[in-house]
PDB file of C-alpha atoms in Angstrom:
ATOM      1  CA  UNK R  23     -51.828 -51.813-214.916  1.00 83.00           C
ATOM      2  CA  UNK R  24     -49.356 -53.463-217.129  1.00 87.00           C
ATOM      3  CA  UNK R  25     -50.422 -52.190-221.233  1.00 92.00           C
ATOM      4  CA  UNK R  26     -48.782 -52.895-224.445  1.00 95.00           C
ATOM      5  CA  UNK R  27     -50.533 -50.179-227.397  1.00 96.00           C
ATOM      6  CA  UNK R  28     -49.704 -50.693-231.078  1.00 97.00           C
ATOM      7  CA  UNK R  29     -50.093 -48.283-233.967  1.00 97.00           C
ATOM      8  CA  UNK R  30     -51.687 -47.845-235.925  1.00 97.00           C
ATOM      9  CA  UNK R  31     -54.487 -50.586-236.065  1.00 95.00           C
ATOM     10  CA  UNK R  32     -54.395 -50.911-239.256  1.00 96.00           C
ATOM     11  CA  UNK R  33     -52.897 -50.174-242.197  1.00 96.00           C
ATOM     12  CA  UNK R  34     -52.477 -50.741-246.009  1.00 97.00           C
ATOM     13  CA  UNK R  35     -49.425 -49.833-248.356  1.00 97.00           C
ATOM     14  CA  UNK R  36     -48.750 -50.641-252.014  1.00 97.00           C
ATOM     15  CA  UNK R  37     -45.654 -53.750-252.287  1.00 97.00           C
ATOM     16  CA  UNK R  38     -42.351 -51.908-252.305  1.00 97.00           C
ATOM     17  CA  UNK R  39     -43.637 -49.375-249.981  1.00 97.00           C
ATOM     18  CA  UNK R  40     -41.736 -49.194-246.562  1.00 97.00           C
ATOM     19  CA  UNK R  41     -43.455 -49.346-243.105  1.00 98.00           C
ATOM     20  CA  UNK R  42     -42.852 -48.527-239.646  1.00 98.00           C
ATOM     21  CA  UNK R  43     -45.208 -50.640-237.436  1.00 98.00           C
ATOM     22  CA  UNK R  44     -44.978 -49.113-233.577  1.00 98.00           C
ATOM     23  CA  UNK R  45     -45.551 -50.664-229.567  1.00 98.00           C
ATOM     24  CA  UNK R  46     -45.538 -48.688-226.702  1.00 98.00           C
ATOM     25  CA  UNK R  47     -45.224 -50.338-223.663  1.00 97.00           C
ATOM     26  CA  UNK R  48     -45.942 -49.812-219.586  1.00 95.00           C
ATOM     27  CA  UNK R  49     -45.143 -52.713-217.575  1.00 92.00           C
ATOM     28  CA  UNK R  50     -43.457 -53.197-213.970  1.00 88.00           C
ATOM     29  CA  UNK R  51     -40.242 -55.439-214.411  1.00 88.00           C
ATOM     30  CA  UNK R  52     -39.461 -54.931-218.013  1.00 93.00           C
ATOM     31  CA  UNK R  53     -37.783 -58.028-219.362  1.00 92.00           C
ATOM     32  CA  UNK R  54     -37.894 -58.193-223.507  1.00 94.00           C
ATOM     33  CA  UNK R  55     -40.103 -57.087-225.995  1.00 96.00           C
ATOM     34  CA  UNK R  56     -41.224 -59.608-228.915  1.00 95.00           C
ATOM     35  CA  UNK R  57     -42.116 -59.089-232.084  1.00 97.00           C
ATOM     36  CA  UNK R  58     -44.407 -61.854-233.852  1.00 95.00           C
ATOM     37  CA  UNK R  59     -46.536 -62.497-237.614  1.00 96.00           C
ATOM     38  CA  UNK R  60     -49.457 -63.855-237.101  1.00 92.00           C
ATOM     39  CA  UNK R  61     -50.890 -65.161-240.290  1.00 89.00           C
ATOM     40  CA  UNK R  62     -53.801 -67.243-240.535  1.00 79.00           C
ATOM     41  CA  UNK R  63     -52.814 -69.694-237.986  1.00 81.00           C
ATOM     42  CA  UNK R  64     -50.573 -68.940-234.598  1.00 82.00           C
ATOM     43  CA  UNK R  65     -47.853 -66.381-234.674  1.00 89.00           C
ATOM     44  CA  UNK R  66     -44.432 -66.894-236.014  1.00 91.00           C
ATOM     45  CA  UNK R  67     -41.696 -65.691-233.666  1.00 92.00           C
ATOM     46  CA  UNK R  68     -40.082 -62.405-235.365  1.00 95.00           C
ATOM     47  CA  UNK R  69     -37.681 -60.799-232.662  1.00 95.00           C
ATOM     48  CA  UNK R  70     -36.537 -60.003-228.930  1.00 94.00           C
ATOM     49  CA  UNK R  71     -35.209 -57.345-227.983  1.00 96.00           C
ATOM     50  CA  UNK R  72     -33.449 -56.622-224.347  1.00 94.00           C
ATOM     51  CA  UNK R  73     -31.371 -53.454-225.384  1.00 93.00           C
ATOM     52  CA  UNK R  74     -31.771 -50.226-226.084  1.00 94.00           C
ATOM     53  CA  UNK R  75     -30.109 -48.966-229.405  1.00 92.00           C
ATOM     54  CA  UNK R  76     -29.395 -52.508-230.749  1.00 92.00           C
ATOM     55  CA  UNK R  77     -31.357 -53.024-234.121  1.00 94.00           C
ATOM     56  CA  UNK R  78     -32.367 -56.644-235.174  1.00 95.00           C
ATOM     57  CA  UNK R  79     -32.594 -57.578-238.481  1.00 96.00           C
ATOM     58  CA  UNK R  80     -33.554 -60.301-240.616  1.00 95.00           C
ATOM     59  CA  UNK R  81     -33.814 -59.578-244.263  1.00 96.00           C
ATOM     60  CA  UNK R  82     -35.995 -57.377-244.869  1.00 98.00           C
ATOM     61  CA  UNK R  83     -36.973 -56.959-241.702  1.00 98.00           C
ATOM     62  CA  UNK R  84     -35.488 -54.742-238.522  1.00 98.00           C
ATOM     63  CA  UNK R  85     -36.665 -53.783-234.948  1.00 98.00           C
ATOM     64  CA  UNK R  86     -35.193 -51.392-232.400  1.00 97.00           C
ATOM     65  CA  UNK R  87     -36.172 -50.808-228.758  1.00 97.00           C
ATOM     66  CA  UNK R  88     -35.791 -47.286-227.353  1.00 96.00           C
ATOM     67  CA  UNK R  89     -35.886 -48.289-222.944  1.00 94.00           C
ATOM     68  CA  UNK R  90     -36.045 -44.825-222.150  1.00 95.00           C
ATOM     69  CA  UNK R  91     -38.718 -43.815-224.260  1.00 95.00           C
ATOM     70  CA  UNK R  92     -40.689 -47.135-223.644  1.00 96.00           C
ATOM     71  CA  UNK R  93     -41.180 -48.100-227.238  1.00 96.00           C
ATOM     72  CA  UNK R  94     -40.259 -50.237-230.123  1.00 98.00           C
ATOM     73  CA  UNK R  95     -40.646 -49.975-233.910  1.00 98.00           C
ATOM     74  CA  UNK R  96     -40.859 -52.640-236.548  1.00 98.00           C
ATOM     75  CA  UNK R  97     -39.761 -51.935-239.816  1.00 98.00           C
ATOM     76  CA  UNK R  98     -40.550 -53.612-243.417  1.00 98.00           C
ATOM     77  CA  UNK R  99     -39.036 -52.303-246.204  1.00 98.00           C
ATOM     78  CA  UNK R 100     -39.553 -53.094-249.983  1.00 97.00           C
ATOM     79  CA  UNK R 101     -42.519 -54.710-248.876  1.00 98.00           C
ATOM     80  CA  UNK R 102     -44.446 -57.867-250.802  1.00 97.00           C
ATOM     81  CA  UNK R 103     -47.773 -59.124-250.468  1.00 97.00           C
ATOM     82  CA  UNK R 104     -46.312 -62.365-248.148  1.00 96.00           C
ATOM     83  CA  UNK R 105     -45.770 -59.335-245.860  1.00 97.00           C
ATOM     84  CA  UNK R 106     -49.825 -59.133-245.130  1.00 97.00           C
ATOM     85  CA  UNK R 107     -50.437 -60.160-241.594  1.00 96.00           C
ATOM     86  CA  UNK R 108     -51.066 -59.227-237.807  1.00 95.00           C
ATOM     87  CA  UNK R 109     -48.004 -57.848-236.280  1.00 97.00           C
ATOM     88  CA  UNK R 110     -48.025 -58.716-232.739  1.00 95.00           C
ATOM     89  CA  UNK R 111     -45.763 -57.048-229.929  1.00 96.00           C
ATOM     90  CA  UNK R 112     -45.206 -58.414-226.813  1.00 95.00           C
ATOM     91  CA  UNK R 113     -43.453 -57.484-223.639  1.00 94.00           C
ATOM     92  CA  UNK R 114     -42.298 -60.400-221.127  1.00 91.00           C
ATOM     93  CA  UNK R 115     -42.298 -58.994-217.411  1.00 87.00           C
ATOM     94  CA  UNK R 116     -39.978 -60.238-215.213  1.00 82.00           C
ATOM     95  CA  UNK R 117     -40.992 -63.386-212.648  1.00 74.00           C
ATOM     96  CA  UNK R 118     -41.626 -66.786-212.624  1.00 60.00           C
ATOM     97  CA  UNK R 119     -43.443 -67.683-215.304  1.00 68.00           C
ATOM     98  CA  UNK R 120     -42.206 -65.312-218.261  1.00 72.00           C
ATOM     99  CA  UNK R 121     -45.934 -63.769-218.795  1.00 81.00           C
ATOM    100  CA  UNK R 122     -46.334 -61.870-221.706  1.00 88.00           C
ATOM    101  CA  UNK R 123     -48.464 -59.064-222.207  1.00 90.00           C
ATOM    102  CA  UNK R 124     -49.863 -58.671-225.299  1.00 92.00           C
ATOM    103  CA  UNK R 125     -51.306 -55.601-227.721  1.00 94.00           C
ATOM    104  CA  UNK R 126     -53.721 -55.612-230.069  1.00 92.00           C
ATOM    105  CA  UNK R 127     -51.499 -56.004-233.207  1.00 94.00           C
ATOM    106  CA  UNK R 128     -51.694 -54.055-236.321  1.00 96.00           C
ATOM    107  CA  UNK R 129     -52.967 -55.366-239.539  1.00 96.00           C
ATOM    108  CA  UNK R 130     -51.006 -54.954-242.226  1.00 98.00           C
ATOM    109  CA  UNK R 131     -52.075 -55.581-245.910  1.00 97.00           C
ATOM    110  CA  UNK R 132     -49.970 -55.055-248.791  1.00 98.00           C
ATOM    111  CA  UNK R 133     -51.779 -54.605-252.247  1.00 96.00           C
ATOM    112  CA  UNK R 134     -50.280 -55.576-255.320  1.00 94.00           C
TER     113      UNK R 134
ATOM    114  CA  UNK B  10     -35.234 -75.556-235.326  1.00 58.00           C
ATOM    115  CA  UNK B  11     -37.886 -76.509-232.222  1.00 62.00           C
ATOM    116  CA  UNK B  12     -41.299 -77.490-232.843  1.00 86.00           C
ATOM    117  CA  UNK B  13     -44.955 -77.108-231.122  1.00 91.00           C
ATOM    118  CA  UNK B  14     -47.185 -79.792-232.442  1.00 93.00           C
ATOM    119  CA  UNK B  15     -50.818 -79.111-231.733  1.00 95.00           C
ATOM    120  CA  UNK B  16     -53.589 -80.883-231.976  1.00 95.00           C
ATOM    121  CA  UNK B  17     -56.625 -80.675-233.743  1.00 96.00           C
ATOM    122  CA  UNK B  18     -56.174 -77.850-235.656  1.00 94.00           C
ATOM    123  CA  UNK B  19     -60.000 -77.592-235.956  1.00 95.00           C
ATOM    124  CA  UNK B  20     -63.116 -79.324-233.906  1.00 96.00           C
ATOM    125  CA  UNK B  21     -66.569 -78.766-233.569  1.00 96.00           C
ATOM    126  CA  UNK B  22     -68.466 -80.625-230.631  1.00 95.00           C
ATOM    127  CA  UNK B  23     -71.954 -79.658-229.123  1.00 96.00           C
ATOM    128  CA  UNK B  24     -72.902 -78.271-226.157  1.00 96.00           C
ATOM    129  CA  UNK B  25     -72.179 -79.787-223.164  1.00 96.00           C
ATOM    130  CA  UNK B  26     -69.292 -82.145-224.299  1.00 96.00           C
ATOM    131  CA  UNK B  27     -65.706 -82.121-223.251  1.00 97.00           C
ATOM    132  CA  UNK B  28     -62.939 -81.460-225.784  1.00 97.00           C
ATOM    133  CA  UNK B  29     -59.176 -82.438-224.906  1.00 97.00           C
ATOM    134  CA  UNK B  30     -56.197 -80.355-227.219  1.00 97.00           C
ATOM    135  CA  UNK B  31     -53.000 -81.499-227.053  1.00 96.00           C
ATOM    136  CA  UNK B  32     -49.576 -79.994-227.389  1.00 95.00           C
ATOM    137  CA  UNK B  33     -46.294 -82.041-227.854  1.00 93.00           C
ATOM    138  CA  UNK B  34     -43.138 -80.427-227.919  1.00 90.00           C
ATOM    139  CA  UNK B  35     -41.298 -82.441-231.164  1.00 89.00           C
ATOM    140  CA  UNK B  36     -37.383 -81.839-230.348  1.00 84.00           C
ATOM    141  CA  UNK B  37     -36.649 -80.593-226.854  1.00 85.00           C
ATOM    142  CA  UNK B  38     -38.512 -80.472-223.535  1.00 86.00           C
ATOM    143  CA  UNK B  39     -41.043 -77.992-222.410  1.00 85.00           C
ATOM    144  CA  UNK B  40     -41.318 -77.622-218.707  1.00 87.00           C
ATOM    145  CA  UNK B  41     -43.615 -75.138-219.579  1.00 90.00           C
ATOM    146  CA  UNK B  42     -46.284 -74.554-221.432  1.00 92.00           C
ATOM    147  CA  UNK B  43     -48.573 -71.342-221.854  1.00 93.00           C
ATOM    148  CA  UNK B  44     -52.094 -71.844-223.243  1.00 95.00           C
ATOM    149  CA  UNK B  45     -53.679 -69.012-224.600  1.00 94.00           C
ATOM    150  CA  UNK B  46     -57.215 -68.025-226.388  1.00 95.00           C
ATOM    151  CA  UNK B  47     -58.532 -65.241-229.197  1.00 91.00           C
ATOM    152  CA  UNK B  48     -61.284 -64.400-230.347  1.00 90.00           C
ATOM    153  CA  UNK B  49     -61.887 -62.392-233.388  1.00 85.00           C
ATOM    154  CA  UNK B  50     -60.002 -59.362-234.489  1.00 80.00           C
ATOM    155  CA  UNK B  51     -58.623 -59.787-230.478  1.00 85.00           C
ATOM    156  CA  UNK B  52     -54.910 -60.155-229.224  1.00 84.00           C
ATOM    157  CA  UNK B  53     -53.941 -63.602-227.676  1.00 89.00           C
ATOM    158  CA  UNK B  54     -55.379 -63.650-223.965  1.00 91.00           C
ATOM    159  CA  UNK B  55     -53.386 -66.289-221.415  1.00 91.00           C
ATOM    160  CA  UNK B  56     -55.640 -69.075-219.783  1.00 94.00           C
ATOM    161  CA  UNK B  57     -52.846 -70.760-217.957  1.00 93.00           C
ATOM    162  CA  UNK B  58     -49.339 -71.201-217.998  1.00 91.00           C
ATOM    163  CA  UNK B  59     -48.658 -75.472-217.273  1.00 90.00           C
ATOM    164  CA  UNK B  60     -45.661 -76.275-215.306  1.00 87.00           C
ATOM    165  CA  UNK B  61     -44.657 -80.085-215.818  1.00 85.00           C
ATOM    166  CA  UNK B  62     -45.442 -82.378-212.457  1.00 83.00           C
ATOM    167  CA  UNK B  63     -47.066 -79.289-210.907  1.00 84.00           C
ATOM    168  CA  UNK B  64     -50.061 -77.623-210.855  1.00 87.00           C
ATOM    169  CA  UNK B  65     -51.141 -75.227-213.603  1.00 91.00           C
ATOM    170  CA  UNK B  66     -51.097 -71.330-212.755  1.00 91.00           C
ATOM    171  CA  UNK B  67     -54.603 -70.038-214.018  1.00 94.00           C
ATOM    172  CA  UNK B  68     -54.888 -65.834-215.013  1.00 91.00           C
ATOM    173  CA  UNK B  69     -57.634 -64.223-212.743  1.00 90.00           C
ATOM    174  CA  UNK B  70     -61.364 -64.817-214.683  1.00 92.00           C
ATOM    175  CA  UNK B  71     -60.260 -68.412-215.894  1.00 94.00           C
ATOM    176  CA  UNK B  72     -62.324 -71.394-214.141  1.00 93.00           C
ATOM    177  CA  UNK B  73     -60.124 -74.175-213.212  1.00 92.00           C
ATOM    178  CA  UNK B  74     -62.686 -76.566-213.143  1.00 94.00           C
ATOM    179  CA  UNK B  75     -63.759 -75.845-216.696  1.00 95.00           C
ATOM    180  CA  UNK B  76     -60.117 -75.466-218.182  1.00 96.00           C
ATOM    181  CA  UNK B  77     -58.755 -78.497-216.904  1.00 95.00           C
ATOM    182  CA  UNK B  78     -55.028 -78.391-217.971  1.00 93.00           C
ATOM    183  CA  UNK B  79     -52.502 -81.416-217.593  1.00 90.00           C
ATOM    184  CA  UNK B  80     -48.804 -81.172-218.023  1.00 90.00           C
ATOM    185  CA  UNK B  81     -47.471 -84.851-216.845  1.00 81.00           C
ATOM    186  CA  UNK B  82     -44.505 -85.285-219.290  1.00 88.00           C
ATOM    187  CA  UNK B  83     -41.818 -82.721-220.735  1.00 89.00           C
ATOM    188  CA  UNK B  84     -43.255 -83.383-224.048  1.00 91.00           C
ATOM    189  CA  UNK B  85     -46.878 -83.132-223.618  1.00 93.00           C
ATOM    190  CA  UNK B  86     -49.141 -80.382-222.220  1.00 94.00           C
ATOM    191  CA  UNK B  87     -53.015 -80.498-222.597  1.00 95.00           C
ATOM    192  CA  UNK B  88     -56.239 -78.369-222.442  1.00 96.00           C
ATOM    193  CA  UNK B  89     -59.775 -79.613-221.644  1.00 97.00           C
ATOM    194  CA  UNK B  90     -62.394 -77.748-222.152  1.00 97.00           C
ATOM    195  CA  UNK B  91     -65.426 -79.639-219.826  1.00 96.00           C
ATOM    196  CA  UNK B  92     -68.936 -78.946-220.463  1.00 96.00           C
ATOM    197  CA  UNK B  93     -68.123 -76.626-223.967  1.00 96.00           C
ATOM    198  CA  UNK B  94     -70.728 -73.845-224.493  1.00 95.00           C
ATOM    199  CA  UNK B  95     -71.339 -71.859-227.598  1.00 95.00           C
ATOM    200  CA  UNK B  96     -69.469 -68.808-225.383  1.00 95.00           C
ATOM    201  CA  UNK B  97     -66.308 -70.895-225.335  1.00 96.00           C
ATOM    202  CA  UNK B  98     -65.896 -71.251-229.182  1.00 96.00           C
ATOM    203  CA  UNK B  99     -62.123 -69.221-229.921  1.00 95.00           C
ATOM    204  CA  UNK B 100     -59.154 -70.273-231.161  1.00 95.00           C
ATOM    205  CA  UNK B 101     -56.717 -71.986-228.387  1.00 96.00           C
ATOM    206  CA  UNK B 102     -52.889 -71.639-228.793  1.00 95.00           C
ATOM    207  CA  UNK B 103     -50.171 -72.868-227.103  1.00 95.00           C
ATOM    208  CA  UNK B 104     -46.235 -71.979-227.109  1.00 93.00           C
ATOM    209  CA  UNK B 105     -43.100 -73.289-225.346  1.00 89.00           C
ATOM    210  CA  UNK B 106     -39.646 -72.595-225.689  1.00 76.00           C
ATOM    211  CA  UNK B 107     -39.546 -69.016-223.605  1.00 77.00           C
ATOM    212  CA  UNK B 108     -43.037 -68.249-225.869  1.00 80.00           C
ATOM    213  CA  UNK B 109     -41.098 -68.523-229.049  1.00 81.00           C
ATOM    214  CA  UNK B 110     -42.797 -71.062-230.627  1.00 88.00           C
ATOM    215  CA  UNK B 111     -46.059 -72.099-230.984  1.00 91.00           C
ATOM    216  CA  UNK B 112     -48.068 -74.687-231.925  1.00 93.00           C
ATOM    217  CA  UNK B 113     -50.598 -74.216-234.378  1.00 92.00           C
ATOM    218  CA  UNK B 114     -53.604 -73.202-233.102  1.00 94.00           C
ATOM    219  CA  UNK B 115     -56.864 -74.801-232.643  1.00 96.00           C
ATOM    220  CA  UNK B 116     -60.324 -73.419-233.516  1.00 95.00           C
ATOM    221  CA  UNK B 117     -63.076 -74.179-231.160  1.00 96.00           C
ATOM    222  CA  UNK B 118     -66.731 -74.311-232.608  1.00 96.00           C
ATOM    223  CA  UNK B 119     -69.279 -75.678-230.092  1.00 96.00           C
ATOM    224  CA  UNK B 120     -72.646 -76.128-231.709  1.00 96.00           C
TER     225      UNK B 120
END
């Protein structure tokens, strides 16, 4: 059966601390792996990733997916308080319709 | 950049009524469109994925009849939920665009 785990759960850091979010993944027909913030509302699209090795950034954000290890981190450095979410990871399987399998996120609050 | 309009963002009906959500895709066209629910402290779960002019493709556990979805333009997708019960109270989402956007949620309270 197809799983996507996340770790840890949950977590909470002080703002300017850095933190390493991680999803571990077993699916058939491995297509990308998605990163996404959910706040309040629906998730905000963060990242895909296809390659191994290749690190995405965006600010203060990064992500890198390892293919052979079946996993991906998320990093947040010099983190703020508009950091505090769900972090969701997602891996799209290959077929027809794209589907996405999804983990269980982890919770992230940052404390002033 | 592309944009998922949903709508309501919030609706509370009573038992037994129907309650239609809509999703319109604001600057390009969605030939598909993936519904999803979640419930509290839960990942997203997928209902359905729409496909326009076709029928939609339901995930195993998720009555048709009850989660009647319509995709009949390339702009607008929408959920039904017939005969609401307390049980089906969550928060409905859909996305577009390869699942990169989304819209903005709706939250389901039946009474």
């Amino acid at each position: 059966e197809d799983k996507v785990v996340q770790s840890p759960l949950s977590l909470v850091v002080h703002e300017g601390d850095t933190v390493t979010l991680n999803c571990s993944y077993e699916v058939t027909n491995f297509r990308s792996l998605l990163w996404y913030k959910q706040e309040k509302k629906a998730p905000t699209f963060l990242f895909m990733l296809t390659s191994s090795g290749i690190e995405k950034k965006s600010g203060r954000l990064s992500s890198i997916l390892d293919k052979k290890e079946l996993f991906s981190i998320l990093n947040i450095t010099a983190t703020q308080t508009g950091d505090s979410a769900v972090y969701l990871c997602a891996v799209e399987v290959a077929g027809n319709n794209r589907k996405l399998i999804w983990g269980l996120g982890t919770s992230l609050a940052v404390n002033p | 950049g592309a944009v998922v309009s949903q709508h309501p963002s919030w609706v509370i009906c009573k038992s037994g009524t129907s309650v239609k959500i809509e999703c319109r895709s604001l600057d390009f066209q969605a030939t598909t469109m993936f519904w999803y629910r979640q419930f509290p402290k839960q990942s997203l779960m997928l209902m359905a994925t729409s496909n326009e002019g076709s029928k939609a493709t339901y995930e195993q556990g998720v009555e048709k009849d009850k989660f009647l979805i319509n995709h009949a333009s390339l702009t607008l997708s929408t959920l039904t939920v017939t005969s609401a019960h307390p049980e089906d109270s969550s928060f409905y989402i859909c996305s577009a665009r390869d699942q990169a956007f989304f819209g903005q949620g709706t939250r389901l309270t039946v009474v």
